[in-house]
Amino acid sequence: MPRVDLPASLISLFKAARKVANDTECKAVILLAEAEYDFSEVKKLLRGIPLIVASHLPEVQDAVKVDEITLVPLNHEPQTRQVQLSQSLLEAIADDLVQTGDRVVAIYSGFERENLDTLSVINLSEHLARLTTRDLQRLETQVPLQTLRKVVDLAVEIGREGREAKKVGTIFVVGNHRKVMEMSHEGIHDPFRGYAKKEKMITSPRVRESIKEIAQIDGAFVISSDGCVMGSGRILDAPAEELTLSKGLGSRHWAAAAISKATNSIAIAISESTGTVRLFQDGIVVLRIEPMHQAMKWQDVEIEPPGE
């Protein structure tokens, strides 16, 4: 397909991005693209400032590769512009294209999807989470990605916010819930017991708020693969055998590691002292997510059907 010519207004925008990047000591320019521009020409306009192009469109990705420009492929999902930009930054960090603590210039379509019209200077927080969709996809698990994402986002919220100005630590065990229930016992009277399944889904804002409240009490949450809370306040009984964890990790992390190894589930432990979230699989830490003041996380876009 033919490339889209760079209009005078867009050339001016890239020149402005170059000046802003130089004046503010930015490490790179990240372009959120939905058209097949002459990316080699864009690179020339930036005069030595690294260019990173992010897009979910295959034809744009192909054009970026042809021009030998650094590419960040995005998921092809219905998302808001803010979420796409957040994902672009997270993926760029995960690929070591930029680092936490860097400053970057982002160029994207802020008002009209077809036109690049917005320039932002973004500071990548020292505590920016390095969690990306590809990280979760690398896990060899039967737990659907959508469920895992929901639970991880909730864990990050708890680690960052706590509850009523108090730090909170807890455990989520996701997948293979029948075996997990067998290898655990009730520590408190389960507040979720007796409710219908549709009233215990982790996608419900009401359920998520209840979990944040109950998380202040010792015990683990057991989540089924489809996102239903099967138990809360559970004491995990899996033996901590043949496990090796970093020094400084307490009993909560040992319990999470043990249950993940014994049941082939994903255990997510939130540190009460630091808010750090760790994902355990087969007894080892496979992902670590540091807390941050402002969350960059996945968001779902709900679209109402047109009126009749």
XYZ file of C-alpha atoms in Angstrom, residues 87-239:
153
model
C 0.722 -0.077 26.785
C 3.272 1.445 24.395
C 5.312 2.781 27.306
C 5.128 -0.463 29.266
C 6.130 -2.554 26.249
C 9.018 -0.188 25.463
C 10.293 -0.561 29.031
C 9.874 -4.344 28.947
C 11.922 -4.486 25.738
C 14.633 -2.279 27.320
C 14.135 0.423 24.699
C 13.737 2.973 27.495
C 14.237 2.714 31.238
C 12.199 3.599 34.297
C 13.237 7.109 35.284
C 13.641 8.227 31.648
C 11.704 11.042 30.037
C 10.160 10.594 26.571
C 8.154 12.577 24.037
C 4.970 10.867 22.860
C 3.170 11.790 19.630
C -0.330 10.474 19.056
C -3.863 11.229 17.854
C -5.511 12.973 20.765
C -8.632 14.339 19.081
C -9.042 12.758 15.648
C -8.036 9.119 15.236
C -6.814 9.676 11.692
C -4.516 12.633 12.478
C -1.466 12.957 14.685
C -2.141 16.118 16.649
C -0.840 15.771 20.212
C 2.624 15.955 21.776
C 3.273 15.020 25.414
C 6.365 14.842 27.588
C 6.083 11.806 29.874
C 8.237 10.971 32.868
C 8.561 7.233 33.325
C 8.231 6.836 37.089
C 11.028 5.128 38.975
C 8.365 2.712 40.226
C 6.630 2.119 36.904
C 5.386 -1.466 36.734
C 7.098 -3.583 34.101
C 4.068 -5.806 33.633
C 2.919 -6.293 30.043
C 0.491 -8.545 28.255
C 3.375 -10.463 26.692
C 4.735 -11.182 30.179
C 1.509 -12.944 31.121
C 1.274 -14.706 27.776
C 4.686 -16.276 28.418
C 3.314 -18.155 31.427
C 2.442 -21.735 30.585
C -0.894 -21.942 32.356
C -4.462 -22.968 31.618
C -5.751 -19.814 33.329
C -7.254 -17.494 30.681
C -5.275 -14.302 30.159
C -8.352 -12.169 30.828
C -8.839 -13.693 34.297
C -5.165 -13.389 35.152
C -5.118 -9.763 34.088
C -8.095 -8.936 36.307
C -6.558 -10.595 39.348
C -3.130 -9.043 38.779
C -4.630 -5.564 38.374
C -6.554 -6.013 41.618
C -3.404 -7.200 43.403
C -1.478 -4.159 42.157
C -4.266 -1.867 43.408
C -4.147 -3.472 46.851
C -0.362 -3.262 46.964
C -0.375 0.390 45.965
C -3.396 1.686 47.889
C -3.777 -0.629 50.883
C -7.054 -0.100 52.704
C -8.080 2.891 54.802
C -4.513 4.250 54.840
C -3.147 0.905 56.060
C -0.807 -1.377 54.135
C -2.305 -4.721 53.177
C -0.728 -8.028 52.230
C -2.584 -11.046 50.905
C -2.503 -13.972 48.456
C -4.574 -14.844 45.390
C -4.424 -18.402 44.027
C -5.801 -18.615 40.478
C -6.703 -21.799 38.610
C -7.139 -25.477 39.569
C -9.372 -24.268 42.395
C -10.657 -27.708 43.418
C -7.168 -28.936 44.267
C -6.326 -25.631 45.937
C -9.439 -25.908 48.124
C -8.407 -29.463 49.051
C -4.944 -28.259 50.078
C -6.235 -25.415 52.246
C -8.627 -24.923 55.111
C -10.922 -22.185 56.346
C -9.203 -19.607 58.538
C -12.224 -17.347 58.965
C -15.898 -17.669 58.180
C -15.938 -17.181 54.408
C -17.973 -14.053 53.521
C -18.447 -15.337 49.954
C -20.015 -18.635 51.002
C -23.637 -19.122 49.960
C -23.693 -16.587 47.138
C -24.546 -17.512 43.558
C -21.640 -17.739 41.132
C -22.693 -14.626 39.220
C -22.423 -12.654 42.462
C -18.826 -13.785 43.071
C -17.167 -12.857 39.769
C -14.003 -10.814 40.068
C -15.122 -8.650 37.163
C -17.783 -7.121 39.419
C -16.755 -3.785 41.011
C -18.736 -4.753 44.103
C -16.815 -8.019 44.470
C -13.500 -6.239 43.980
C -14.317 -3.784 46.753
C -15.315 -6.662 49.024
C -12.013 -8.388 48.314
C -10.092 -5.236 49.250
C -11.947 -5.147 52.562
C -11.501 -8.854 53.347
C -7.815 -8.702 52.328
C -7.083 -6.990 55.636
C -7.710 -10.367 57.316
C -5.141 -13.176 57.091
C -5.825 -15.853 54.512
C -5.798 -16.440 50.768
C -8.385 -15.909 48.057
C -9.026 -18.873 45.763
C -10.092 -17.833 42.257
C -11.347 -20.204 39.558
C -10.063 -20.010 35.995
C -13.197 -18.165 34.911
C -12.777 -15.509 37.625
C -15.146 -16.701 40.366
C -14.132 -16.274 44.016
C -14.350 -19.840 45.333
C -13.030 -19.088 48.790
C -11.511 -16.370 50.970
C -9.602 -16.325 54.229
C -8.121 -19.737 53.362
C -5.034 -21.068 55.133
C -2.795 -22.798 52.594
C -1.548 -26.244 53.623
C 0.829 -27.138 50.783
C 4.224 -28.294 52.114
